[in-house]
Coordinates of C-alpha atoms in Angstrom, one line a residue:
X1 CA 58.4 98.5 35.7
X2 CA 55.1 100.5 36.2
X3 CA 56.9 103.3 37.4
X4 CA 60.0 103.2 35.4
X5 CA 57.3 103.6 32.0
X6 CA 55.7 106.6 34.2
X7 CA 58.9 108.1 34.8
X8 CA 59.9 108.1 31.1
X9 CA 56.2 109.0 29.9
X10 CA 57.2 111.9 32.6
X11 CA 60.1 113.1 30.8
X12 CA 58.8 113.0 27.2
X13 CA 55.7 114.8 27.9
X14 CA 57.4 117.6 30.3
X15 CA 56.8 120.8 29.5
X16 CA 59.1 124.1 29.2
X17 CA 60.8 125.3 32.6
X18 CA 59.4 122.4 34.8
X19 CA 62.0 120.4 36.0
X20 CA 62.1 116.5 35.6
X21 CA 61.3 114.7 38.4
X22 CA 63.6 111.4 38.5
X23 CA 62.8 108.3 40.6
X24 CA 66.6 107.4 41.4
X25 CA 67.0 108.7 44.3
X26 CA 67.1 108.0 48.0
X27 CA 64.8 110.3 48.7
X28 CA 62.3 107.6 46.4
X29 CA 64.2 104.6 48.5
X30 CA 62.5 106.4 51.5
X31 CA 59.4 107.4 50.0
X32 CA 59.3 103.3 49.1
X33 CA 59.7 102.2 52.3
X34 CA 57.1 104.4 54.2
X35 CA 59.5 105.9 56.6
X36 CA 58.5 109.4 57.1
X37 CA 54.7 108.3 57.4
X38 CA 54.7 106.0 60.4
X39 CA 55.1 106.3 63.5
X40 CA 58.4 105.5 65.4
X41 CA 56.9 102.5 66.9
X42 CA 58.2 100.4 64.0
X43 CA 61.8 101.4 65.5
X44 CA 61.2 100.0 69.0
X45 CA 59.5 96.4 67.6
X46 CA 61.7 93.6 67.3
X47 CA 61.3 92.7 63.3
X48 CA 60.3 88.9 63.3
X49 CA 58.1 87.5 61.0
X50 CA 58.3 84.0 62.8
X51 CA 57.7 84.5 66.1
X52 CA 58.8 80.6 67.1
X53 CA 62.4 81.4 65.5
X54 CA 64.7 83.9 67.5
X55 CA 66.5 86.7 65.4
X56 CA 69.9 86.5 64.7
X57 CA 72.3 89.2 65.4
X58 CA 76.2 88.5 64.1
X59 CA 79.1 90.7 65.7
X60 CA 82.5 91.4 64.9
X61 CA 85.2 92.9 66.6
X62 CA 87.9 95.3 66.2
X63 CA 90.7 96.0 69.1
X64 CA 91.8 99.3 68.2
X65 CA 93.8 101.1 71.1
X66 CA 94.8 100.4 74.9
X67 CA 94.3 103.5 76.0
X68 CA 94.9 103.4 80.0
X69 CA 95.5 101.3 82.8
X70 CA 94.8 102.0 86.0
X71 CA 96.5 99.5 88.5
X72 CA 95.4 101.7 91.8
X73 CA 91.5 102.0 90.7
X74 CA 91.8 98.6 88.9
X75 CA 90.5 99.7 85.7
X76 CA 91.2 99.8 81.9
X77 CA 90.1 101.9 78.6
X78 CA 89.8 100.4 75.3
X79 CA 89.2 101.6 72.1
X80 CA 87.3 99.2 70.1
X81 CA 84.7 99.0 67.1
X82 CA 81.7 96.6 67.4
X83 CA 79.9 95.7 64.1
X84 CA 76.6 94.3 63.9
X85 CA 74.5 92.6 61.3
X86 CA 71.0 91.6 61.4
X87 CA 68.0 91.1 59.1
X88 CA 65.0 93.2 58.8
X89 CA 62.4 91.5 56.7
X90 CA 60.3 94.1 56.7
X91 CA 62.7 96.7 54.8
X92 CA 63.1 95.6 51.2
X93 CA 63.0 97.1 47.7
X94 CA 64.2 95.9 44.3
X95 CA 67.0 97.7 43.1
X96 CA 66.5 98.0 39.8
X97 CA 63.3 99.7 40.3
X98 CA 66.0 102.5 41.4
X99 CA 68.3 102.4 39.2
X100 CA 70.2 99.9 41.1
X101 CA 70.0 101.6 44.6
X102 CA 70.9 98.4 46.3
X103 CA 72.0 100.1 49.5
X104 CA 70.9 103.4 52.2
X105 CA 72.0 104.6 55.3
X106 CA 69.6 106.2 57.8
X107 CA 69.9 107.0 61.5
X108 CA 69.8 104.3 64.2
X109 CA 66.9 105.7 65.2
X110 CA 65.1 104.9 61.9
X111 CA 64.2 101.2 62.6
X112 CA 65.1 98.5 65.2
X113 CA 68.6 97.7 66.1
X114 CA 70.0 95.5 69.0
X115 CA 70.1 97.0 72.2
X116 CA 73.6 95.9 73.7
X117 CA 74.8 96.3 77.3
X118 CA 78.5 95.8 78.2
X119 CA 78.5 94.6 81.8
X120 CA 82.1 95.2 82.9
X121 CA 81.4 99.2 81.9
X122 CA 82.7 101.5 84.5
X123 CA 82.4 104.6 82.0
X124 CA 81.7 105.5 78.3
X125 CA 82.0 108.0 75.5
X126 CA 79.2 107.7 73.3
X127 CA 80.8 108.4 69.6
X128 CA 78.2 110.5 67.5
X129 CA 78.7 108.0 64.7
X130 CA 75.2 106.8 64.8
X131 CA 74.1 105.2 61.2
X132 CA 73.1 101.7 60.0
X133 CA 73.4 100.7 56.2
X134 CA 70.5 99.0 55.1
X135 CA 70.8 97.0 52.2
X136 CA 67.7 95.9 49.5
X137 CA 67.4 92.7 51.2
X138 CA 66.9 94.1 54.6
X139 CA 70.2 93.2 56.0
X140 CA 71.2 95.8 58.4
X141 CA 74.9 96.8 59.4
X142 CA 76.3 99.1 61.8
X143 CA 79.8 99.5 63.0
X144 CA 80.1 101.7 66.0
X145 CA 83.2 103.0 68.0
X146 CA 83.2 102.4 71.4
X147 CA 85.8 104.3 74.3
X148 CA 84.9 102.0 77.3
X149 CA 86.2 102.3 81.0
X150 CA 85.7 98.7 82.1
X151 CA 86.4 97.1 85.4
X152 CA 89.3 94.7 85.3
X153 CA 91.0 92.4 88.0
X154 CA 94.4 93.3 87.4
X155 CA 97.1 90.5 88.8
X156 CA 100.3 92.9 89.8
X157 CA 102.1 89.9 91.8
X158 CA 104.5 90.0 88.6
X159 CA 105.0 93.5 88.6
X160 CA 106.3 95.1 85.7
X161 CA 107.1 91.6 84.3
X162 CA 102.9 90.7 84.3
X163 CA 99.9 90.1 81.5
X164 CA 96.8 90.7 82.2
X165 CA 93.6 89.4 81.1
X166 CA 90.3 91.4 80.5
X167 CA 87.0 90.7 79.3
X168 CA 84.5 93.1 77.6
X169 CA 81.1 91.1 78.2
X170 CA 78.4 92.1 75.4
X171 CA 74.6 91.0 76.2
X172 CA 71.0 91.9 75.8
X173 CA 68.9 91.7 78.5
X174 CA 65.9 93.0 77.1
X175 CA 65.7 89.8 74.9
X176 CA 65.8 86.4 76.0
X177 CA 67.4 83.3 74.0
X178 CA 63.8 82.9 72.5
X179 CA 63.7 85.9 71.2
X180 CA 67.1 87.0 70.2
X181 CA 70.6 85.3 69.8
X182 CA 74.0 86.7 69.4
X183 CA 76.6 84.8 67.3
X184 CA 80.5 85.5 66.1
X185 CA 81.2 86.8 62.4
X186 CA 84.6 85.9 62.4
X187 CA 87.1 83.2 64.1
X188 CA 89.1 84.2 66.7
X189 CA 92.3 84.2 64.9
X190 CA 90.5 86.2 61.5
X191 CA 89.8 89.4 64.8
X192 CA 92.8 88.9 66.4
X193 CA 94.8 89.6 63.1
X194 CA 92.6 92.3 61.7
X195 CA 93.1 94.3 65.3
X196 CA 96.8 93.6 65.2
X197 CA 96.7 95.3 61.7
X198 CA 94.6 97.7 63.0
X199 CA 96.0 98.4 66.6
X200 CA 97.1 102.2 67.1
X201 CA 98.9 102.5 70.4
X202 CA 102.4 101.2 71.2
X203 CA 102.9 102.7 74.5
X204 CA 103.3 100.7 77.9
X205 CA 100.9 97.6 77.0
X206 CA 101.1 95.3 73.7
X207 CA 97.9 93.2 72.4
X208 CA 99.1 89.6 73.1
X209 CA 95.8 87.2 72.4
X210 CA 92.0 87.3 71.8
X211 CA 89.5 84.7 72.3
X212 CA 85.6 84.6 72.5
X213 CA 83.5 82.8 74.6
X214 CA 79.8 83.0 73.9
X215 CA 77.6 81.4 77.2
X216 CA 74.2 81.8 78.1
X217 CA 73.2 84.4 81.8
X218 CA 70.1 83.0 83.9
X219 CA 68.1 85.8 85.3
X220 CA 64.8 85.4 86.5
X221 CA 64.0 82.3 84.5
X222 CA 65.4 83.6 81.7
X223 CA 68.2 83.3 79.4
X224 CA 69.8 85.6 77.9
X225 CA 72.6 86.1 75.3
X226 CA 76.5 86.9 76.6
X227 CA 79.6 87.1 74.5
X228 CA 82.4 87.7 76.0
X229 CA 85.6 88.7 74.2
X230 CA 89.0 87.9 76.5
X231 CA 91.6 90.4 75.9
X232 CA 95.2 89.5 76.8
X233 CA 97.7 92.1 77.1
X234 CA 101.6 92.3 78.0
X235 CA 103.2 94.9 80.0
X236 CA 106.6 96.7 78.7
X237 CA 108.9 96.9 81.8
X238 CA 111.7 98.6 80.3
X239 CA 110.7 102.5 81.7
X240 CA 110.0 100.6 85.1
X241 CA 113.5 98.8 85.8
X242 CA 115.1 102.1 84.5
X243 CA 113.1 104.3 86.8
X244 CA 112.6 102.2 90.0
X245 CA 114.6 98.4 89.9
X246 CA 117.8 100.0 88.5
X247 CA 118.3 102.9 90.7
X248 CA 116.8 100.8 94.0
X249 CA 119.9 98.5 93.2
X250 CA 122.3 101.3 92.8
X251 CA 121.1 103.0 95.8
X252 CA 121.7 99.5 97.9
X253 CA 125.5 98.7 96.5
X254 CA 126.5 102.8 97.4
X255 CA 125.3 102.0 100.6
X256 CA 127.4 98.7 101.1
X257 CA 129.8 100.8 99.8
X258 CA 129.8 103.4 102.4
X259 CA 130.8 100.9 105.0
X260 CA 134.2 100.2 103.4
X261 CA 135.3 104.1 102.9
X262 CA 137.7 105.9 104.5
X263 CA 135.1 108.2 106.4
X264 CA 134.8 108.7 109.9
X265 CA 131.6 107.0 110.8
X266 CA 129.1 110.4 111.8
X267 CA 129.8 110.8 107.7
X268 CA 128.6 107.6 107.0
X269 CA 126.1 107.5 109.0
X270 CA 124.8 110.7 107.3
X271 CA 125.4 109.4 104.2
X272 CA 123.4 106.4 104.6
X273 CA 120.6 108.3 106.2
X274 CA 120.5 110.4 102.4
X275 CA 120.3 107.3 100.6
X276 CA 117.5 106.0 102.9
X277 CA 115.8 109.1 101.8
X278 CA 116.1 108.4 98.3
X279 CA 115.3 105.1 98.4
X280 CA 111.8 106.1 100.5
X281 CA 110.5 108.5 97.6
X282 CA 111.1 105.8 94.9
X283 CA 109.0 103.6 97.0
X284 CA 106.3 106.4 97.2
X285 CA 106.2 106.5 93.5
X286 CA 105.7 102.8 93.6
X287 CA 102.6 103.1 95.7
X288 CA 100.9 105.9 94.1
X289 CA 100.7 103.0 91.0
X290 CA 100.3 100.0 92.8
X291 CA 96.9 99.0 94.7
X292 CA 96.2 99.6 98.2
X293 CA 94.8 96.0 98.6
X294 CA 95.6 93.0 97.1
X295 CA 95.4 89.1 97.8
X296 CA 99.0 88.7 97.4
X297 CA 101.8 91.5 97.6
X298 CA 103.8 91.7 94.5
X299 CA 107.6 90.8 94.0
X300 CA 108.6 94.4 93.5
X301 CA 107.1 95.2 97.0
X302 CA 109.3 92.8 98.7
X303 CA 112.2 93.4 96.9
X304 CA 111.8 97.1 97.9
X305 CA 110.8 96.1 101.4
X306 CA 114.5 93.8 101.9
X307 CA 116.6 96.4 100.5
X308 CA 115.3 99.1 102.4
X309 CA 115.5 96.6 105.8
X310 CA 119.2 96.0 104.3
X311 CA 120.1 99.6 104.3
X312 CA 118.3 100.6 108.2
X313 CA 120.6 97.2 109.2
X314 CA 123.8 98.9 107.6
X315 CA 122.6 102.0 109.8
X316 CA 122.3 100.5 112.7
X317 CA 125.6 98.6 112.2
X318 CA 127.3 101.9 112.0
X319 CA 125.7 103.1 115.0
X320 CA 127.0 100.3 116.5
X321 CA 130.5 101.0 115.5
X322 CA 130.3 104.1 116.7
X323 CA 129.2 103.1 120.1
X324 CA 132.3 101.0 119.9
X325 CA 134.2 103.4 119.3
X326 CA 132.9 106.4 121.6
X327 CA 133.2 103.2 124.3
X328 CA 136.7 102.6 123.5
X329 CA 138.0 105.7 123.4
X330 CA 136.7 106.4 127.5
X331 CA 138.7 103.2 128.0
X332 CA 141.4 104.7 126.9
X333 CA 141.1 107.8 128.4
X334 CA 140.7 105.9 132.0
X335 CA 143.4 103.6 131.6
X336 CA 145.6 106.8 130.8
X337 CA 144.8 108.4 133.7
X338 CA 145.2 105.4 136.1
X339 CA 148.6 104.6 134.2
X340 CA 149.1 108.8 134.9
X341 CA 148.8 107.7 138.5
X342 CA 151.1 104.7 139.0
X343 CA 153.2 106.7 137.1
X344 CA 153.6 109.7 139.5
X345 CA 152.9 107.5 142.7
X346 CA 156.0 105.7 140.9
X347 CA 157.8 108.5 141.0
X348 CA 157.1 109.9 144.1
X349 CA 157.7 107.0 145.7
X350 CA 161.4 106.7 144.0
X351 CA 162.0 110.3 145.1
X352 CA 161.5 109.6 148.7
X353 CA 163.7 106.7 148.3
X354 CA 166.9 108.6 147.3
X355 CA 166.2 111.2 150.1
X356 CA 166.0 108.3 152.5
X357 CA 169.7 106.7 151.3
X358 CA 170.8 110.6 151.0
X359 CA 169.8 111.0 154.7
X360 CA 171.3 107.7 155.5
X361 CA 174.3 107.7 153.9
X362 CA 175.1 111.2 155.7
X363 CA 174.2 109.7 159.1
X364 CA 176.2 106.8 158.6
X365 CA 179.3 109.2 157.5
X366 CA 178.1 111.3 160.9
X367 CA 178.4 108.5 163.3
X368 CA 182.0 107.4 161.6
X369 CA 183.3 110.4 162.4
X370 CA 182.3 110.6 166.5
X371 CA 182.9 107.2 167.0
X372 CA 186.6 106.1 168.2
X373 CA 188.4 103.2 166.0
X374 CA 188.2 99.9 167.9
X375 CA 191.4 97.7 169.1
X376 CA 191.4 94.2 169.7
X377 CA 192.2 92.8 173.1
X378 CA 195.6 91.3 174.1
X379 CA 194.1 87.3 174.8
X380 CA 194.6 86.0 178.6
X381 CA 197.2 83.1 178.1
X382 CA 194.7 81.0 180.7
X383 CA 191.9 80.3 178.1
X384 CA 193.8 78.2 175.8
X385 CA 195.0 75.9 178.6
X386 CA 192.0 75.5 180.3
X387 CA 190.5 74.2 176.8
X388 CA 193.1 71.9 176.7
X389 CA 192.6 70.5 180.0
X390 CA 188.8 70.6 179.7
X391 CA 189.5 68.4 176.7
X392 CA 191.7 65.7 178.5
X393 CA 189.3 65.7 181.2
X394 CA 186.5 64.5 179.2
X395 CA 188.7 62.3 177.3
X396 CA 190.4 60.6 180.9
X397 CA 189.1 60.7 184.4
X398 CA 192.8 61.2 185.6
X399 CA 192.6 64.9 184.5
X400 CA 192.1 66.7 187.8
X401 CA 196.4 66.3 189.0
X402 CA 197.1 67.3 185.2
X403 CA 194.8 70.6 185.5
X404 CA 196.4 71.4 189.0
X405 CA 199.9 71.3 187.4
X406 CA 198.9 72.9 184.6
X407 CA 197.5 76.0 186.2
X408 CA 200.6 76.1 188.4
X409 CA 203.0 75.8 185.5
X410 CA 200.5 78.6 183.8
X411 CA 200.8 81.1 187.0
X412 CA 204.3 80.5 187.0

């Protein structure tokens, strides 16, 4: 009130051409609080006025972007804003002694302000957005934006059809429990809405879930401070199974396909060869995303794996056939020359045949011709009766008087 009456008493007694001087300003919020005369030691002390009570420092969170994944280097970049609030004893004014000045903002540099360390940090783009507010009560605020590389285990065995889970670990380690503690603004739910309503990208990943967990890290008998906020994110397969499943499958059925046309088999098998080739660079592309090392292979791998085994089988099948076939066809070519053979021996042999009847026949017709026809003999009338005696002899003992008359009466 002092000042406000000098300030007035100022303005009634000023004189022509000097210019008023006026008290509500920041510049007198600054003047008030003794900044530009101290050192910038005050900036580096933590601001307890009870050292047996640890300072609280509140944070919020703010999911704004998914900017990258990297599956091969196992690594993600968010774009996030933390907010911090803390209380500064020290820095206080009454605001109507400024014309109701309840609120400045000043550098981070200025006073103290929580150091913060993110532990999964592979990489980081410092924003140049580096103010606090500092309101009459010394309550401090400062919302900073934060583009983070962090180190993530990515889980690819579901490949495109997986969510992954990353955590962006916040702590102080120049501060132990004793000294400093770190607590939630907001529930779970109240930062997982406001990111959702905030959330910028809508590219290959979607923001699924957020949850906080707030432990305590041991190091060197010490605690220290940790919260860690658990993002959950869902993969959109849709540009995968049109650019790799889709065709993969296509390629596989032309290739079953190729068996069954009407093609000799060297086309097939050159076909098949051309679809192995395109199947091969679609599994390159699938390794230039995918991790060279992993506990488990994913699904996609093996799926790619059988239906490129499926189509060197169908190959190899062909080949086969065509050995067949080559084999066959010098079967055939042996068994016609043999059956060429038998054939001509066949004939040969027939050939020599009818020249030996031709030769025979006219030999036969020869030897009719020199030799003279033959007469039978006139029969000698003794044979008939010497059977019949013969006969009686065998039949009578008294046979020998019969046979002398007989061959009288015959020679008579």
């Amino acid at each position: 009130m002092q000042r406000a009456f000098i300030a007035i008493l100022t303005l009634s007694l000023g004189t022509a051409g000097a210019a008023p001087r006026y008290i509500c300003t920041y510049y007198d919020v600054i003047e008030h609080l003794n900044i530009t005369s101290h050192s910038k030691l005050h900036a580096h002390i933590l601001p307890k006025t009870n050292w047996k009570e640890p300072l609280e420092v509140n944070m919020d969170f703010m999911l704004i972007a998914i900017l990258s994944v990297a599956e091969k280097l196992q690594t993600v970049t968010f774009y996030f804003v933390l907010s911090l609030e803390w209380k500064n004893a020290f820095v206080t004014w009454d605001p109507q002694d400024f014309c109701n000045i309840s609120k400045i903002v000043l550098p981070m540099d200025s006073y103290w302000s929580p150091p913060i360390f993110i532990l999964e940090r592979v990489n980081e783009q410092k924003s140049d957005l580096e103010y606090m507010v500092v309101m009459h009560n010394g309550t401090f605020n400062t919302s900073q934006p934060f583009q983070v590389t962090l180190t993530c285990s990515l889980m690819i065995l579901k490949f495109p059809f997986d969510t992954q889970t990353c955590n962006i670990s916040i702590a102080s380690f120049l501060y132990p429990v004793t000294d400093l503690v770190m607590k939630i603004k907001r529930t779970p739910a109240e930062m997982m809405k406001n990111s959702q309503s905030y959330f910028l990208t809508d590219g290959e990943w979607k923001f699924t879930n957020l949850s906080i967990g707030e432990y305590r890290e041991r190091l060197d008998d010490e605690e220290y401070p940790v919260i860690t906020y658990k993002i959950s994110m869902e993969r959109r397969p849709t540009l995968y199974v049109l650019n790799l499943i889709l065709p993969t499958c296509a390629l596989y059925l032309l290739d079953m396909a190729v068996l069954f046309g009407p093609s000799s088999l060297e086309e097939k098998i050159s076909f098949q060869i051309s679809i192995i080739l395109g199947s091969s660079m679609l599994a390159v592309i699938l390794n230039n995303m995918l991790p060279t090392s992993s506990n488990e292979p994913p699904i996609i791998v093996i799926f790619f794996l059988g239906t490129f085994l499926l189509m060197i089988m169908a190959v190899l099948d062909t080949f086969f056939l065509l050995h067949q076939q080559h084999k066959s066809l010098r079967l055939d070519k042996a068994l016609g020359s043999i059956q060429q053979g038998v054939h001509t021996k066949l004939a040969t042999t027939e050939a020599n045949n009818q020249a030996t009847k031709h030769l025979t026949k006219k030999s036969q017709e020869k030897g009719q011709q020199a030799k003279p026809h033959w007469k039978p003999q006139e029969q000698d009338p003794v044979l008939p009766v010497l059977e019949k005696m013969l006969h009686q002899v065998v039949s009578s003992g008294s046979g020998i008087s019969v046979l002398a008359t007989e061959i009288k009466s015959a020679g008579k």
